[in-house]
Short mmCIF file of N, CA and C and ligand atoms in Angstrom, two decimals:
data_model
loop_
_atom_site.label_atom_id
_atom_site.label_comp_id
_atom_site.label_asym_id
_atom_site.label_seq_id
_atom_site.Cartn_x
_atom_site.Cartn_y
_atom_site.Cartn_z
N MET U 55 0.98 -1.04 -0.07
CA MET U 55 0.03 -0.02 -0.15
C MET U 55 0.96 1.29 -0.11
N ILE U 56 0.76 2.10 -1.11
CA ILE U 56 1.55 3.34 -1.07
C ILE U 56 0.99 4.42 -0.04
N ASP U 57 1.97 5.21 0.45
CA ASP U 57 1.41 6.26 1.44
C ASP U 57 1.37 7.24 0.78
N TYR U 58 0.34 7.79 0.29
CA TYR U 58 0.37 8.78 -0.73
C TYR U 58 0.47 10.13 0.26
N LYS U 59 0.15 10.27 1.19
CA LYS U 59 0.39 11.47 1.74
C LYS U 59 1.95 11.83 1.77
N ARG U 60 2.95 10.79 1.89
CA ARG U 60 4.07 11.04 1.72
C ARG U 60 4.77 11.60 0.67
N LEU U 61 3.93 11.28 -0.40
CA LEU U 61 4.36 11.82 -2.09
C LEU U 61 3.65 13.01 -2.31
N ILE U 62 2.59 13.47 -1.39
CA ILE U 62 1.99 14.91 -1.59
C ILE U 62 2.66 15.84 -0.95
N ARG U 63 2.80 17.27 -1.40
CA ARG U 63 3.58 18.19 -0.62
C ARG U 63 2.54 19.09 -0.42
N THR U 64 2.71 19.85 0.78
CA THR U 64 1.49 20.67 1.36
C THR U 64 2.31 22.08 1.35
N ILE U 65 1.56 23.02 0.49
CA ILE U 65 2.19 24.40 0.53
C ILE U 65 1.26 25.47 1.26
N PRO U 66 1.78 25.84 2.53
CA PRO U 66 0.93 26.75 2.92
C PRO U 66 0.84 28.31 2.37
N ASP U 67 -0.21 28.55 2.56
CA ASP U 67 -0.84 29.84 1.98
C ASP U 67 -0.63 30.33 0.93
N HIS U 68 -1.23 29.23 -0.30
CA HIS U 68 -0.97 29.21 -1.75
C HIS U 68 -2.68 28.80 -1.89
N PRO U 69 -3.20 29.60 -2.87
CA PRO U 69 -2.79 30.49 -3.59
C PRO U 69 -3.22 32.03 -2.53
N LYS U 70 -3.59 31.74 -1.41
CA LYS U 70 -4.10 33.06 -0.53
C LYS U 70 -3.79 32.33 0.71
N PRO U 71 -3.51 33.63 1.81
CA PRO U 71 -3.40 33.18 3.30
C PRO U 71 -4.62 32.25 3.80
N GLY U 72 -3.66 31.34 4.44
CA GLY U 72 -4.99 30.29 5.31
C GLY U 72 -5.23 29.20 4.35
N ILE U 73 -4.75 28.91 3.28
CA ILE U 73 -5.06 27.59 2.44
C ILE U 73 -4.00 26.96 2.51
N LEU U 74 -4.32 25.66 2.96
CA LEU U 74 -3.06 24.65 2.89
C LEU U 74 -3.39 23.79 1.31
N PHE U 75 -2.37 24.17 0.32
CA PHE U 75 -2.55 23.82 -0.87
C PHE U 75 -2.05 22.62 -1.10
N ARG U 76 -2.71 21.31 -1.61
CA ARG U 76 -2.36 19.77 -1.61
C ARG U 76 -1.44 19.95 -2.86
N ASP U 77 -0.36 19.70 -2.79
CA ASP U 77 0.17 19.82 -4.51
C ASP U 77 0.72 18.46 -4.84
N ILE U 78 -0.20 17.86 -5.91
CA ILE U 78 0.01 16.51 -6.40
C ILE U 78 1.18 16.26 -7.47
N THR U 79 1.56 17.54 -7.68
CA THR U 79 2.70 17.27 -8.80
C THR U 79 3.65 16.52 -8.09
N THR U 80 4.01 16.41 -7.07
CA THR U 80 5.00 15.35 -6.24
C THR U 80 4.43 14.06 -6.73
N LEU U 81 3.38 13.87 -6.16
CA LEU U 81 2.94 12.34 -6.64
C LEU U 81 3.14 12.14 -7.88
N LEU U 82 2.57 12.74 -8.86
CA LEU U 82 2.79 12.70 -10.20
C LEU U 82 3.94 12.38 -10.65
N GLY U 83 5.08 12.87 -10.14
CA GLY U 83 6.47 13.10 -10.56
C GLY U 83 6.93 11.67 -9.94
N ASP U 84 6.52 10.95 -9.12
CA ASP U 84 6.88 9.64 -8.89
C ASP U 84 6.24 8.47 -9.47
N PRO U 85 7.23 7.68 -10.20
CA PRO U 85 6.78 6.74 -11.04
C PRO U 85 5.63 5.61 -10.44
N VAL U 86 6.37 5.21 -9.06
CA VAL U 86 5.47 4.07 -8.61
C VAL U 86 3.98 4.82 -7.94
N GLY U 87 4.25 5.88 -7.20
CA GLY U 87 3.15 6.74 -6.88
C GLY U 87 2.14 6.99 -7.99
N PHE U 88 2.53 7.56 -9.10
CA PHE U 88 1.61 8.02 -10.18
C PHE U 88 0.70 6.76 -10.55
N ARG U 89 1.71 5.59 -10.88
CA ARG U 89 1.06 4.36 -11.22
C ARG U 89 -0.17 3.98 -10.34
N ALA U 90 0.28 3.86 -9.01
CA ALA U 90 -0.53 3.19 -7.77
C ALA U 90 -1.57 3.96 -7.42
N ALA U 91 -1.66 5.28 -7.85
CA ALA U 91 -3.05 6.21 -7.91
C ALA U 91 -3.87 5.93 -8.72
N VAL U 92 -3.43 5.61 -9.83
CA VAL U 92 -4.30 5.42 -11.31
C VAL U 92 -4.87 4.08 -11.08
N ALA U 93 -3.97 3.12 -10.70
CA ALA U 93 -4.24 1.77 -10.51
C ALA U 93 -5.57 1.71 -9.42
N ASP U 94 -5.45 2.15 -8.24
CA ASP U 94 -6.29 2.38 -6.84
C ASP U 94 -7.71 2.78 -7.45
N LEU U 95 -7.42 3.86 -8.44
CA LEU U 95 -8.68 4.54 -8.84
C LEU U 95 -9.41 3.50 -9.93
N VAL U 96 -8.81 3.01 -10.51
CA VAL U 96 -9.27 2.42 -11.55
C VAL U 96 -9.98 1.05 -11.19
N ASP U 97 -9.25 0.22 -10.23
CA ASP U 97 -9.68 -0.82 -9.96
C ASP U 97 -11.00 -1.02 -9.55
N ARG U 98 -11.88 -0.12 -8.74
CA ARG U 98 -13.02 -0.19 -8.34
C ARG U 98 -13.97 -0.06 -9.30
N TYR U 99 -13.34 0.32 -10.87
CA TYR U 99 -14.50 0.70 -11.95
C TYR U 99 -14.42 -0.50 -13.08
N ARG U 100 -13.47 -1.44 -12.88
CA ARG U 100 -13.01 -2.35 -14.05
C ARG U 100 -14.47 -3.14 -14.45
N GLU U 101 -15.51 -3.40 -13.57
CA GLU U 101 -16.49 -4.30 -13.91
C GLU U 101 -17.59 -3.37 -14.59
N GLN U 102 -17.44 -2.26 -14.49
CA GLN U 102 -18.39 -1.13 -14.68
C GLN U 102 -18.96 -0.64 -15.78
N GLU U 103 -18.44 -0.95 -16.70
CA GLU U 103 -18.37 -0.54 -18.01
C GLU U 103 -18.75 1.10 -18.26
N VAL U 104 -17.64 1.32 -17.97
CA VAL U 104 -17.77 2.83 -17.57
C VAL U 104 -17.54 3.39 -19.49
N ALA U 105 -18.26 4.03 -20.10
CA ALA U 105 -18.01 4.29 -21.49
C ALA U 105 -17.25 6.04 -21.57
N MET U 106 -17.07 6.63 -20.54
CA MET U 106 -16.39 7.87 -20.55
C MET U 106 -15.75 8.20 -19.39
N VAL U 107 -14.61 9.01 -19.26
CA VAL U 107 -14.35 9.33 -18.05
C VAL U 107 -14.27 11.05 -18.15
N ALA U 108 -14.90 11.62 -17.46
CA ALA U 108 -14.81 12.95 -17.27
C ALA U 108 -13.89 13.80 -16.54
N GLY U 109 -12.76 14.51 -16.99
CA GLY U 109 -11.89 14.90 -15.90
C GLY U 109 -11.97 16.49 -16.03
N ILE U 110 -12.11 17.09 -14.90
CA ILE U 110 -11.91 18.52 -14.62
C ILE U 110 -10.61 19.24 -14.92
N GLU U 111 -10.55 20.33 -15.35
CA GLU U 111 -9.43 21.05 -15.71
C GLU U 111 -8.74 21.40 -14.31
N ALA U 112 -7.62 21.40 -14.06
CA ALA U 112 -6.38 20.87 -15.02
C ALA U 112 -5.84 19.31 -14.40
N ARG U 113 -6.16 19.34 -13.21
CA ARG U 113 -5.09 17.85 -12.85
C ARG U 113 -6.43 16.67 -13.14
N GLY U 114 -7.33 17.18 -13.21
CA GLY U 114 -8.50 15.82 -13.62
C GLY U 114 -8.16 15.32 -15.11
N PHE U 115 -7.57 16.28 -15.76
CA PHE U 115 -6.93 15.83 -16.95
C PHE U 115 -5.99 14.35 -17.08
N ILE U 116 -4.93 15.01 -16.08
CA ILE U 116 -4.16 14.00 -15.89
C ILE U 116 -4.53 12.73 -15.46
N LEU U 117 -5.21 12.48 -14.54
CA LEU U 117 -5.78 11.15 -13.86
C LEU U 117 -6.74 10.76 -14.70
N GLY U 118 -7.52 11.65 -15.19
CA GLY U 118 -8.87 11.21 -15.88
C GLY U 118 -8.14 10.51 -17.31
N GLY U 119 -7.27 11.07 -18.06
CA GLY U 119 -6.85 10.79 -19.31
C GLY U 119 -6.40 9.29 -18.97
N ALA U 120 -5.50 9.07 -17.94
CA ALA U 120 -4.56 8.04 -17.46
C ALA U 120 -5.67 6.85 -17.18
N MET U 121 -6.80 7.28 -16.48
CA MET U 121 -7.92 6.32 -16.27
C MET U 121 -8.73 5.60 -17.07
N ALA U 122 -8.98 6.45 -18.34
CA ALA U 122 -9.70 6.18 -19.27
C ALA U 122 -9.10 5.39 -20.08
N GLU U 123 -7.80 5.40 -20.32
CA GLU U 123 -6.96 4.71 -21.31
C GLU U 123 -6.98 3.20 -20.56
N ARG U 124 -6.90 3.02 -19.36
CA ARG U 124 -6.70 1.99 -18.70
C ARG U 124 -8.11 1.18 -18.64
N LEU U 125 -9.29 1.67 -18.46
CA LEU U 125 -10.49 1.21 -18.53
C LEU U 125 -10.95 1.29 -20.09
N GLY U 126 -10.35 1.38 -21.12
CA GLY U 126 -11.00 1.19 -22.39
C GLY U 126 -12.15 2.39 -22.75
N ALA U 127 -11.97 3.37 -21.85
CA ALA U 127 -13.19 4.31 -22.06
C ALA U 127 -12.67 5.50 -22.80
N GLY U 128 -13.67 6.72 -23.34
CA GLY U 128 -13.43 7.91 -23.93
C GLY U 128 -12.78 8.90 -22.90
N PHE U 129 -12.31 9.75 -23.50
CA PHE U 129 -12.07 10.78 -22.20
C PHE U 129 -12.75 11.99 -22.71
N LEU U 130 -13.33 12.83 -21.85
CA LEU U 130 -13.97 13.99 -22.20
C LEU U 130 -13.45 15.32 -21.16
N PRO U 131 -12.92 16.50 -21.53
CA PRO U 131 -12.80 17.76 -20.86
C PRO U 131 -13.38 18.54 -20.51
N ILE U 132 -13.82 18.77 -18.95
CA ILE U 132 -14.55 19.73 -18.27
C ILE U 132 -13.61 20.98 -18.21
N ARG U 133 -13.94 22.05 -18.97
CA ARG U 133 -13.07 23.16 -19.12
C ARG U 133 -13.55 24.38 -18.46
N LYS U 134 -12.50 25.29 -18.14
CA LYS U 134 -12.71 26.42 -17.65
C LYS U 134 -13.54 27.51 -18.75
N LYS U 135 -13.96 28.40 -18.34
CA LYS U 135 -14.86 29.19 -19.33
C LYS U 135 -13.79 29.82 -20.66
N GLY U 136 -14.53 29.52 -21.95
CA GLY U 136 -13.75 30.32 -23.20
C GLY U 136 -12.49 29.31 -23.92
N LYS U 137 -12.60 27.86 -23.66
CA LYS U 137 -11.16 27.25 -23.71
C LYS U 137 -11.62 26.21 -24.94
N LEU U 138 -13.07 25.94 -24.93
CA LEU U 138 -13.38 24.55 -26.11
C LEU U 138 -14.00 25.21 -27.08
N PRO U 139 -13.39 24.86 -28.17
CA PRO U 139 -13.24 25.31 -29.63
C PRO U 139 -14.74 25.13 -30.41
N PHE U 140 -15.62 23.88 -30.15
CA PHE U 140 -16.78 23.71 -30.53
C PHE U 140 -17.92 24.26 -29.82
N GLU U 141 -19.35 24.25 -30.16
CA GLU U 141 -20.45 24.43 -29.20
C GLU U 141 -20.30 24.16 -27.96
N THR U 142 -20.58 24.68 -26.97
CA THR U 142 -20.38 24.34 -25.75
C THR U 142 -21.80 24.63 -24.78
N ILE U 143 -21.92 23.71 -23.88
CA ILE U 143 -22.94 24.35 -22.84
C ILE U 143 -22.09 24.43 -21.49
N GLY U 144 -22.55 25.67 -20.59
CA GLY U 144 -21.82 25.83 -19.50
C GLY U 144 -22.89 26.00 -18.35
N HIS U 145 -22.12 26.11 -17.16
CA HIS U 145 -22.68 26.13 -15.80
C HIS U 145 -21.85 27.09 -14.99
N ASP U 146 -22.68 28.04 -14.19
CA ASP U 146 -21.70 29.11 -13.28
C ASP U 146 -22.09 28.42 -11.98
N TYR U 147 -21.02 28.67 -11.21
CA TYR U 147 -21.20 28.24 -9.80
C TYR U 147 -20.32 29.33 -8.89
N GLU U 148 -20.52 29.11 -7.46
CA GLU U 148 -20.36 30.37 -6.78
C GLU U 148 -18.64 29.68 -5.87
N LEU U 149 -17.84 31.03 -6.08
CA LEU U 149 -16.86 30.63 -5.29
C LEU U 149 -16.87 31.91 -3.84
N GLU U 150 -15.68 31.39 -3.22
CA GLU U 150 -15.75 32.34 -2.08
C GLU U 150 -15.88 33.81 -2.29
N TYR U 151 -15.20 34.21 -3.07
CA TYR U 151 -15.66 35.58 -3.70
C TYR U 151 -15.67 35.42 -5.69
N GLY U 152 -17.12 36.03 -5.87
CA GLY U 152 -17.69 35.86 -7.26
C GLY U 152 -18.10 34.36 -7.48
N THR U 153 -17.82 34.13 -8.99
CA THR U 153 -18.38 33.16 -9.53
C THR U 153 -17.31 32.59 -10.77
N ASP U 154 -17.49 31.15 -11.09
CA ASP U 154 -16.62 30.83 -12.05
C ASP U 154 -17.73 30.02 -12.89
N ARG U 155 -16.97 29.21 -14.12
CA ARG U 155 -17.59 28.73 -15.10
C ARG U 155 -17.21 27.41 -15.77
N VAL U 156 -17.80 26.46 -15.66
CA VAL U 156 -17.00 25.18 -16.56
C VAL U 156 -17.95 25.10 -17.76
N GLU U 157 -17.48 24.27 -18.56
CA GLU U 157 -17.96 24.16 -19.73
C GLU U 157 -17.45 22.77 -20.20
N ILE U 158 -18.47 21.89 -21.34
CA ILE U 158 -18.10 21.07 -22.10
C ILE U 158 -18.88 21.09 -23.51
N HIS U 159 -18.18 20.26 -24.70
CA HIS U 159 -18.94 20.59 -25.82
C HIS U 159 -20.05 19.78 -25.64
N ARG U 160 -21.04 20.50 -26.51
CA ARG U 160 -22.62 19.83 -26.33
C ARG U 160 -22.84 18.44 -26.75
N ASP U 161 -21.71 17.90 -27.87
CA ASP U 161 -21.63 16.54 -28.29
C ASP U 161 -20.60 15.59 -27.46
N ALA U 162 -20.25 16.26 -26.43
CA ALA U 162 -19.02 15.39 -25.78
C ALA U 162 -19.81 14.09 -25.07
N VAL U 163 -20.82 13.89 -24.71
CA VAL U 163 -21.41 12.79 -24.43
C VAL U 163 -22.95 12.35 -25.07
N SER U 164 -23.42 11.20 -24.99
CA SER U 164 -24.60 11.04 -25.47
C SER U 164 -25.59 10.52 -24.33
N ALA U 165 -26.92 10.77 -24.51
CA ALA U 165 -27.91 10.29 -23.39
C ALA U 165 -27.77 8.92 -23.14
N GLY U 166 -27.87 8.51 -21.46
CA GLY U 166 -27.61 7.44 -21.37
C GLY U 166 -26.20 6.85 -21.26
N GLN U 167 -24.96 7.65 -21.60
CA GLN U 167 -23.70 6.89 -21.56
C GLN U 167 -23.06 6.85 -20.25
N ARG U 168 -22.56 5.92 -19.68
CA ARG U 168 -22.23 5.81 -18.28
C ARG U 168 -20.53 6.58 -18.17
N VAL U 169 -20.88 7.56 -17.34
CA VAL U 169 -19.70 8.19 -17.22
C VAL U 169 -18.99 8.35 -15.68
N LEU U 170 -17.72 8.49 -15.66
CA LEU U 170 -17.04 8.66 -14.46
C LEU U 170 -16.61 9.94 -14.43
N LEU U 171 -16.87 10.64 -13.23
CA LEU U 171 -16.00 11.86 -13.27
C LEU U 171 -15.24 12.00 -12.28
N VAL U 172 -14.01 12.70 -12.75
CA VAL U 172 -12.86 12.63 -12.11
C VAL U 172 -11.95 14.08 -11.49
N ASP U 173 -11.42 14.12 -10.58
CA ASP U 173 -10.82 15.29 -10.23
C ASP U 173 -9.47 15.00 -9.12
N ASP U 174 -8.72 15.79 -9.11
CA ASP U 174 -7.75 15.39 -7.89
C ASP U 174 -8.00 15.72 -6.25
N LEU U 175 -9.16 16.40 -6.34
CA LEU U 175 -9.34 16.80 -5.14
C LEU U 175 -10.66 17.17 -4.91
N ILE U 176 -11.15 17.15 -3.79
CA ILE U 176 -12.67 17.81 -3.55
C ILE U 176 -12.80 18.52 -2.40
N ALA U 177 -13.14 19.43 -2.35
CA ALA U 177 -13.07 20.79 -1.30
C ALA U 177 -14.52 20.90 -0.83
N THR U 178 -15.14 22.15 -1.47
CA THR U 178 -16.43 22.23 -1.29
C THR U 178 -17.39 21.52 -2.23
N GLY U 179 -16.86 21.00 -3.07
CA GLY U 179 -17.71 20.24 -4.01
C GLY U 179 -18.27 21.12 -5.37
N GLY U 180 -17.99 22.57 -5.31
CA GLY U 180 -18.52 23.35 -5.92
C GLY U 180 -18.37 22.82 -7.54
N THR U 181 -17.00 22.69 -7.94
CA THR U 181 -16.65 22.47 -9.10
C THR U 181 -17.21 20.99 -9.56
N ALA U 182 -17.23 20.13 -8.72
CA ALA U 182 -17.33 18.80 -9.04
C ALA U 182 -18.94 18.74 -9.31
N VAL U 183 -19.99 19.44 -8.53
CA VAL U 183 -21.44 19.57 -8.76
C VAL U 183 -21.43 20.15 -10.05
N ALA U 184 -20.93 21.43 -10.38
CA ALA U 184 -21.19 21.99 -12.01
C ALA U 184 -20.61 21.11 -12.79
N GLY U 185 -19.81 20.37 -13.04
CA GLY U 185 -19.39 19.36 -13.63
C GLY U 185 -20.58 18.25 -14.19
N LEU U 186 -20.96 17.85 -12.73
CA LEU U 186 -22.31 16.96 -12.66
C LEU U 186 -23.27 17.34 -13.35
N THR U 187 -23.45 18.50 -13.18
CA THR U 187 -24.88 19.25 -13.79
C THR U 187 -24.75 19.26 -15.39
N LEU U 188 -23.43 19.68 -15.71
CA LEU U 188 -23.51 19.88 -17.22
C LEU U 188 -23.48 18.25 -18.04
N LEU U 189 -23.03 17.42 -17.05
CA LEU U 189 -23.27 15.95 -17.73
C LEU U 189 -24.41 15.46 -17.71
N ARG U 190 -25.47 15.66 -16.62
CA ARG U 190 -26.71 15.49 -16.54
C ARG U 190 -27.49 16.24 -17.68
N LYS U 191 -26.96 17.42 -17.98
CA LYS U 191 -27.92 18.15 -19.06
C LYS U 191 -27.72 17.44 -20.32
N LEU U 192 -27.03 16.59 -20.52
CA LEU U 192 -26.71 16.02 -21.91
C LEU U 192 -27.07 14.58 -21.73
N GLY U 193 -27.86 14.41 -20.74
CA GLY U 193 -28.52 12.88 -20.33
C GLY U 193 -27.39 11.77 -19.92
N ALA U 194 -26.11 12.25 -19.45
CA ALA U 194 -25.15 10.83 -19.25
C ALA U 194 -25.81 10.47 -17.58
N GLN U 195 -25.19 9.26 -17.60
CA GLN U 195 -25.55 8.59 -16.40
C GLN U 195 -24.26 8.68 -15.73
N VAL U 196 -24.15 9.67 -14.49
CA VAL U 196 -22.79 9.61 -13.93
C VAL U 196 -22.96 8.72 -12.87
N LEU U 197 -21.76 7.59 -13.05
CA LEU U 197 -21.69 6.46 -12.08
C LEU U 197 -21.13 6.78 -10.58
N GLU U 198 -20.38 7.75 -10.62
CA GLU U 198 -19.66 8.16 -9.66
C GLU U 198 -18.90 9.26 -9.46
N ALA U 199 -18.49 10.05 -8.66
CA ALA U 199 -17.24 10.96 -8.66
C ALA U 199 -15.87 10.87 -7.98
N CYS U 200 -14.76 10.30 -8.46
CA CYS U 200 -13.58 9.95 -7.73
C CYS U 200 -12.71 11.08 -7.68
N PHE U 201 -11.65 10.97 -6.46
CA PHE U 201 -10.71 11.93 -6.18
C PHE U 201 -9.56 11.02 -5.58
N ILE U 202 -8.41 11.86 -5.68
CA ILE U 202 -7.30 11.51 -4.62
C ILE U 202 -7.76 12.00 -3.30
N ILE U 203 -7.81 13.31 -3.07
CA ILE U 203 -7.77 13.86 -1.99
C ILE U 203 -9.33 14.29 -1.58
N GLU U 204 -9.76 14.03 -0.39
CA GLU U 204 -10.76 14.69 0.19
C GLU U 204 -10.71 15.81 1.31
N LEU U 205 -11.07 16.87 1.39
CA LEU U 205 -11.19 17.73 2.41
C LEU U 205 -12.50 17.60 3.33
N PRO U 206 -12.83 16.88 4.21
CA PRO U 206 -14.10 16.40 4.51
C PRO U 206 -14.75 17.73 4.97
N GLU U 207 -13.89 18.42 5.94
CA GLU U 207 -14.71 19.45 6.48
C GLU U 207 -15.41 20.67 5.80
N LEU U 208 -15.02 20.42 4.26
CA LEU U 208 -15.71 21.38 3.66
C LEU U 208 -16.93 21.02 2.81
N GLY U 209 -17.15 19.71 3.17
CA GLY U 209 -18.58 19.34 3.09
C GLY U 209 -18.81 18.76 1.47
N GLY U 210 -17.64 18.45 0.52
CA GLY U 210 -18.18 18.49 -1.05
C GLY U 210 -18.68 17.27 -1.15
N ARG U 211 -18.40 16.15 -0.51
CA ARG U 211 -18.79 14.53 -0.21
C ARG U 211 -20.40 14.83 -0.15
N ARG U 212 -20.82 15.51 1.10
CA ARG U 212 -22.39 15.74 1.14
C ARG U 212 -22.81 16.39 0.00
N ARG U 213 -22.28 17.43 -0.61
CA ARG U 213 -23.09 18.20 -1.76
C ARG U 213 -23.25 17.19 -2.83
N LEU U 214 -22.26 16.39 -3.37
CA LEU U 214 -22.48 15.73 -4.31
C LEU U 214 -23.22 14.35 -3.94
N GLN U 215 -23.52 14.01 -2.97
CA GLN U 215 -24.29 12.93 -2.30
C GLN U 215 -25.73 13.23 -2.57
N ASP U 216 -25.83 14.52 -2.03
CA ASP U 216 -27.03 15.20 -2.05
C ASP U 216 -27.47 15.36 -3.38
N ALA U 217 -26.76 15.55 -4.28
CA ALA U 217 -27.32 15.52 -5.54
C ALA U 217 -27.38 14.17 -6.34
N GLY U 218 -27.19 13.06 -5.51
CA GLY U 218 -27.30 11.90 -6.17
C GLY U 218 -26.47 11.17 -6.75
N CYS U 219 -25.10 11.55 -6.54
CA CYS U 219 -23.92 11.28 -7.17
C CYS U 219 -22.92 10.65 -5.90
N PRO U 220 -22.70 9.34 -6.07
CA PRO U 220 -21.71 8.69 -5.05
C PRO U 220 -20.38 9.19 -4.99
N VAL U 221 -19.51 9.19 -4.10
CA VAL U 221 -18.31 9.75 -4.22
C VAL U 221 -17.24 8.79 -3.51
N HIS U 222 -16.12 8.65 -4.23
CA HIS U 222 -15.01 7.56 -3.85
C HIS U 222 -13.69 8.71 -3.95
N THR U 223 -13.09 8.63 -2.73
CA THR U 223 -11.39 9.21 -2.47
C THR U 223 -10.48 8.17 -1.98
N LEU U 224 -9.29 8.70 -2.37
CA LEU U 224 -8.35 7.62 -1.47
C LEU U 224 -7.72 8.09 -0.20
N ILE U 225 -7.76 9.14 -0.10
CA ILE U 225 -7.19 9.92 1.33
C ILE U 225 -7.80 11.04 1.48
N SER U 226 -7.62 11.34 2.95
CA SER U 226 -8.54 12.67 3.14
C SER U 226 -7.57 13.52 4.42
N TYR U 227 -7.60 14.79 4.46
CA TYR U 227 -6.97 15.74 5.42
C TYR U 227 -7.95 16.51 5.93
N GLU U 228 -7.23 16.49 7.32
CA GLU U 228 -8.44 17.29 8.14
C GLU U 228 -8.19 18.98 7.56
N GLY U 229 -8.80 19.85 7.96
CA GLY U 229 -8.57 21.08 7.96
C GLY U 229 -9.13 21.47 6.19
N HIS U 230 -8.29 22.78 6.12
CA HIS U 230 -8.96 23.51 4.63
C HIS U 230 -7.95 23.11 3.69
P1 LIG H 43 -14.13 22.95 -4.78
O1 LIG H 43 -14.84 23.38 -5.82
O2 LIG H 43 -14.25 23.43 -3.49
O3 LIG H 43 -14.45 21.35 -4.18
O4 LIG H 43 -12.57 22.70 -5.10
C1 LIG H 43 -11.98 21.74 -5.88
C2 LIG H 43 -11.19 22.29 -7.21
O5 LIG H 43 -10.29 23.59 -6.39
C3 LIG H 43 -10.05 21.18 -7.38
O6 LIG H 43 -9.96 21.40 -8.83
C4 LIG H 43 -9.05 21.35 -6.63
O7 LIG H 43 -7.84 20.96 -7.62
C5 LIG H 43 -8.93 22.84 -6.43
N1 LIG H 43 -8.80 22.94 -4.87
C6 LIG H 43 -9.45 23.10 -3.55
N2 LIG H 43 -8.86 23.41 -2.69
C7 LIG H 43 -7.38 22.90 -2.64
C8 LIG H 43 -6.38 22.68 -2.13
N3 LIG H 43 -6.46 22.88 -0.61
N4 LIG H 43 -5.14 22.06 -2.62
C9 LIG H 43 -5.23 21.90 -3.83
N5 LIG H 43 -6.32 22.11 -4.65
C10 LIG H 43 -7.05 22.62 -4.42
#
């Protein structure tokens, strides 16, 4: 069993005072750690007939791409506003200060397709719920949302579960 916390670097006060930023670049840079994280996430879904993995920009692309390839699934990017070249649908969500927006291509997934939602970390769950909302607008069946890291005090798991989406995480950190 890999000690993921040993491979994840914590940067205090980034990007602003009071935040403990959980930096997974050190995990991704470790060949054994990266492979283990992808394998641990993927193992749970091998028999689930996942058609598409939806990764949230940007770290969700790295994990989601590797997971999709291993699952024999397609990959679809959930991007920040204005990045995707074709016709999009978008969803605005609240941040601590102001709002943000995520978008997907309107033909990224078809009705009834079995989709797995992926990001590196769930905090308040705002980003993941926005991604979930978009996928469901196109009729996707979102099987679960999975993350390496959970910050349980921020309530993201609850928000996703209340929206009817199960959550799976590998490790959790107390605090913000
Ligand atoms: P949230 O929408 O609040 O669940 O925030 C999740 C998104 O913000 C993910 O894409 C994370 O990568 C990023 N994020 C939030 N808090 C942290 C943190 N403490 N360390 C690293 N990334 C974070």
